[in-house]
Amino acid sequence: MIARLVLALILVFSTLGTARAANEVTITGDNFTIDEANHHATFKGNVVVKTPSVDLWAEQVVIAYGEKGTTDVQSFEATGQVRIKTSEQDASGEKAVYDPATEVLHLTGNVTVTNATSKLTGPELVVNLKTNTSTFTGSKGGRVTGVFSSK
């Protein structure tokens, strides 16, 4: 369940710099700044990231890129009322950080993941796509709660 959400999210992050017609990524916000000296692209204010399979909303999105330019995404960080939605799941938190090199996504700050039959909440969610492991943790000031129902 969580792995599908993250897989879709990974597709968003991995296609940010190499958008093609079938994998087009559209990012809008109130402001956009590119800092070429520090290799950062920042969208601020009512940011919306849209792809064919995932939509993301946040107050700010910072994309760090490498020496090869914006097609060399090093990290993706969304902050401020982050919401990630696919056709099957909806996740929210205060901060989402994805590292393409390690294939690890951290979603922190009152995390909630819901789908048609379940709702999971906790302070932090870490998803490792290399090991196909998703871990909710309550170690940062809260407990993990899961509510499951049959449809």
mmCIF file of C-alpha atoms in Angstrom:
data_model
loop_
_atom_site.group_PDB
_atom_site.id
_atom_site.type_symbol
_atom_site.label_atom_id
_atom_site.label_comp_id
_atom_site.label_asym_id
_atom_site.label_seq_id
_atom_site.Cartn_x
_atom_site.Cartn_y
_atom_site.Cartn_z
ATOM 1 C CA MET A 1 0.000 0.000 0.000
ATOM 2 C CA ILE A 2 2.563 2.609 1.032
ATOM 3 C CA ALA A 3 5.085 1.274 -1.467
ATOM 4 C CA ARG A 4 2.723 2.116 -4.362
ATOM 5 C CA LEU A 5 2.432 5.702 -3.177
ATOM 6 C CA VAL A 6 6.169 5.996 -2.870
ATOM 7 C CA LEU A 7 6.795 4.355 -6.230
ATOM 8 C CA ALA A 8 4.560 6.942 -7.840
ATOM 9 C CA LEU A 9 6.334 9.676 -5.877
ATOM 10 C CA ILE A 10 9.714 8.363 -7.005
ATOM 11 C CA LEU A 11 8.540 8.646 -10.592
ATOM 12 C CA VAL A 12 7.727 12.288 -9.924
ATOM 13 C CA PHE A 13 11.162 13.016 -8.532
ATOM 14 C CA SER A 14 13.104 11.001 -11.080
ATOM 15 C CA THR A 15 11.378 12.717 -14.016
ATOM 16 C CA LEU A 16 11.697 16.282 -12.720
ATOM 17 C CA GLY A 17 14.714 17.042 -14.850
ATOM 18 C CA THR A 18 13.931 14.839 -17.831
ATOM 19 C CA ALA A 19 10.271 15.450 -18.505
ATOM 20 C CA ARG A 20 9.037 13.849 -21.702
ATOM 21 C CA ALA A 21 5.520 14.028 -23.103
ATOM 22 C CA ALA A 22 4.434 10.780 -21.389
ATOM 23 C CA ASN A 23 6.160 11.718 -18.107
ATOM 24 C CA GLU A 24 5.545 15.445 -18.148
ATOM 25 C CA VAL A 25 5.967 17.217 -14.828
ATOM 26 C CA THR A 26 4.328 20.600 -14.294
ATOM 27 C CA ILE A 27 5.333 22.706 -11.291
ATOM 28 C CA THR A 28 3.571 25.959 -10.442
ATOM 29 C CA GLY A 29 3.968 28.359 -7.530
ATOM 30 C CA ASP A 30 3.710 32.010 -6.614
ATOM 31 C CA ASN A 31 7.486 32.500 -7.016
ATOM 32 C CA PHE A 32 10.360 30.675 -8.688
ATOM 33 C CA THR A 33 14.069 31.216 -8.046
ATOM 34 C CA ILE A 34 16.965 29.367 -9.598
ATOM 35 C CA ASP A 35 20.306 29.683 -7.813
ATOM 36 C CA GLU A 36 22.839 28.378 -10.309
ATOM 37 C CA ALA A 37 25.815 28.999 -8.018
ATOM 38 C CA ASN A 38 24.362 26.665 -5.374
ATOM 39 C CA HIS A 39 22.493 24.382 -7.806
ATOM 40 C CA HIS A 40 19.029 24.948 -6.301
ATOM 41 C CA ALA A 41 15.668 25.573 -7.927
ATOM 42 C CA THR A 42 13.006 26.827 -5.497
ATOM 43 C CA PHE A 43 9.259 27.201 -5.939
ATOM 44 C CA LYS A 44 7.467 29.109 -3.150
ATOM 45 C CA GLY A 45 3.850 29.794 -2.314
ATOM 46 C CA ASN A 46 0.982 27.462 -3.154
ATOM 47 C CA VAL A 47 3.246 25.042 -5.004
ATOM 48 C CA VAL A 48 1.576 22.346 -7.096
ATOM 49 C CA VAL A 49 3.508 19.511 -8.758
ATOM 50 C CA LYS A 50 1.462 17.536 -11.290
ATOM 51 C CA THR A 51 2.406 14.363 -13.136
ATOM 52 C CA PRO A 52 0.269 11.757 -14.882
ATOM 53 C CA SER A 53 0.262 9.573 -11.728
ATOM 54 C CA VAL A 54 0.903 11.845 -8.700
ATOM 55 C CA ASP A 55 -0.027 15.313 -7.522
ATOM 56 C CA LEU A 56 1.876 17.102 -4.750
ATOM 57 C CA TRP A 57 1.016 20.312 -2.925
ATOM 58 C CA ALA A 58 3.284 22.259 -0.547
ATOM 59 C CA GLU A 59 4.195 25.765 0.503
ATOM 60 C CA GLN A 60 7.743 25.350 -0.825
ATOM 61 C CA VAL A 61 9.633 22.902 -3.040
ATOM 62 C CA VAL A 62 13.426 22.967 -3.326
ATOM 63 C CA ILE A 63 15.151 20.867 -5.966
ATOM 64 C CA ALA A 64 18.908 20.429 -5.577
ATOM 65 C CA TYR A 65 20.679 19.445 -8.762
ATOM 66 C CA GLY A 66 24.218 18.413 -9.660
ATOM 67 C CA GLU A 67 26.882 19.606 -12.067
ATOM 68 C CA LYS A 68 24.958 18.280 -15.091
ATOM 69 C CA GLY A 69 22.193 20.809 -14.491
ATOM 70 C CA THR A 70 18.517 20.397 -13.773
ATOM 71 C CA THR A 71 18.433 16.926 -15.341
ATOM 72 C CA ASP A 72 20.758 15.768 -12.524
ATOM 73 C CA VAL A 73 18.358 15.899 -9.550
ATOM 74 C CA GLN A 74 20.213 15.270 -6.269
ATOM 75 C CA SER A 75 17.342 15.822 -3.839
ATOM 76 C CA PHE A 76 13.775 17.029 -3.677
ATOM 77 C CA GLU A 77 12.374 18.695 -0.548
ATOM 78 C CA ALA A 78 8.782 19.828 -0.076
ATOM 79 C CA THR A 79 7.814 21.720 3.089
ATOM 80 C CA GLY A 80 4.714 23.279 4.608
ATOM 81 C CA GLN A 81 1.458 21.323 4.583
ATOM 82 C CA VAL A 82 2.723 18.713 2.144
ATOM 83 C CA ARG A 83 0.098 16.556 0.448
ATOM 84 C CA ILE A 84 0.839 13.732 -1.984
ATOM 85 C CA LYS A 85 -2.092 12.169 -3.852
ATOM 86 C CA THR A 86 -2.353 9.232 -6.228
ATOM 87 C CA SER A 87 -5.494 7.569 -7.578
ATOM 88 C CA GLU A 88 -5.385 5.080 -4.669
ATOM 89 C CA GLN A 89 -3.781 6.929 -1.757
ATOM 90 C CA ASP A 90 -3.443 10.271 -0.073
ATOM 91 C CA ALA A 91 -0.516 11.156 2.199
ATOM 92 C CA SER A 92 0.218 14.308 4.145
ATOM 93 C CA GLY A 93 2.841 15.702 6.487
ATOM 94 C CA GLU A 94 4.885 18.819 7.116
ATOM 95 C CA LYS A 95 8.000 17.823 5.155
ATOM 96 C CA ALA A 96 8.891 15.347 2.402
ATOM 97 C CA VAL A 97 12.511 14.723 1.404
ATOM 98 C CA TYR A 98 13.533 12.328 -1.351
ATOM 99 C CA ASP A 99 17.126 11.289 -2.093
ATOM 100 C CA PRO A 100 17.445 9.630 -5.535
ATOM 101 C CA ALA A 101 20.921 8.256 -4.723
ATOM 102 C CA THR A 102 19.676 6.201 -1.758
ATOM 103 C CA GLU A 103 16.086 5.859 -3.014
ATOM 104 C CA VAL A 104 14.824 6.873 0.424
ATOM 105 C CA LEU A 105 11.831 9.110 1.097
ATOM 106 C CA HIS A 106 11.261 10.725 4.519
ATOM 107 C CA LEU A 107 7.817 12.143 5.252
ATOM 108 C CA THR A 108 7.717 13.846 8.655
ATOM 109 C CA GLY A 109 5.441 15.944 10.836
ATOM 110 C CA ASN A 110 2.009 14.499 11.663
ATOM 111 C CA VAL A 111 2.119 12.000 8.809
ATOM 112 C CA THR A 112 -1.154 10.499 7.593
ATOM 113 C CA VAL A 113 -1.552 7.941 4.799
ATOM 114 C CA THR A 114 -5.080 6.945 3.785
ATOM 115 C CA ASN A 115 -6.672 4.726 1.166
ATOM 116 C CA ALA A 116 -10.087 3.128 0.714
ATOM 117 C CA THR A 117 -9.679 0.668 3.608
ATOM 118 C CA SER A 118 -7.031 2.045 5.965
ATOM 119 C CA LYS A 119 -5.529 5.062 7.657
ATOM 120 C CA LEU A 120 -2.055 5.153 9.194
ATOM 121 C CA THR A 121 -0.741 8.049 11.269
ATOM 122 C CA GLY A 122 2.524 8.773 13.024
ATOM 123 C CA PRO A 123 5.319 11.308 13.399
ATOM 124 C CA GLU A 124 7.543 9.903 10.627
ATOM 125 C CA LEU A 125 7.402 7.611 7.618
ATOM 126 C CA VAL A 126 10.590 6.335 5.973
ATOM 127 C CA VAL A 127 10.316 4.431 2.715
ATOM 128 C CA ASN A 128 13.326 2.635 1.238
ATOM 129 C CA LEU A 129 12.666 1.569 -2.336
ATOM 130 C CA LYS A 130 15.895 -0.443 -2.562
ATOM 131 C CA THR A 131 14.740 -2.756 0.236
ATOM 132 C CA ASN A 132 11.000 -2.289 -0.461
ATOM 133 C CA THR A 133 10.507 -1.370 3.210
ATOM 134 C CA SER A 134 8.155 1.235 4.670
ATOM 135 C CA THR A 135 8.502 2.121 8.348
ATOM 136 C CA PHE A 136 6.283 4.381 10.418
ATOM 137 C CA THR A 137 8.028 5.525 13.594
ATOM 138 C CA GLY A 138 6.683 7.050 16.756
ATOM 139 C CA SER A 139 10.065 7.931 18.203
ATOM 140 C CA LYS A 140 9.770 11.667 17.542
ATOM 141 C CA GLY A 141 7.028 12.448 20.017
ATOM 142 C CA GLY A 142 4.059 10.279 19.236
ATOM 143 C CA ARG A 143 2.733 6.826 18.558
ATOM 144 C CA VAL A 144 1.902 5.070 15.325
ATOM 145 C CA THR A 145 -1.765 4.295 14.783
ATOM 146 C CA GLY A 146 -3.368 2.134 12.124
ATOM 147 C CA VAL A 147 -7.093 1.893 11.484
ATOM 148 C CA PHE A 148 -8.112 -0.860 9.066
ATOM 149 C CA SER A 149 -11.569 -1.731 7.769
ATOM 150 C CA SER A 150 -13.041 -4.155 5.288
ATOM 151 C CA LYS A 151 -14.721 -2.657 2.297
#
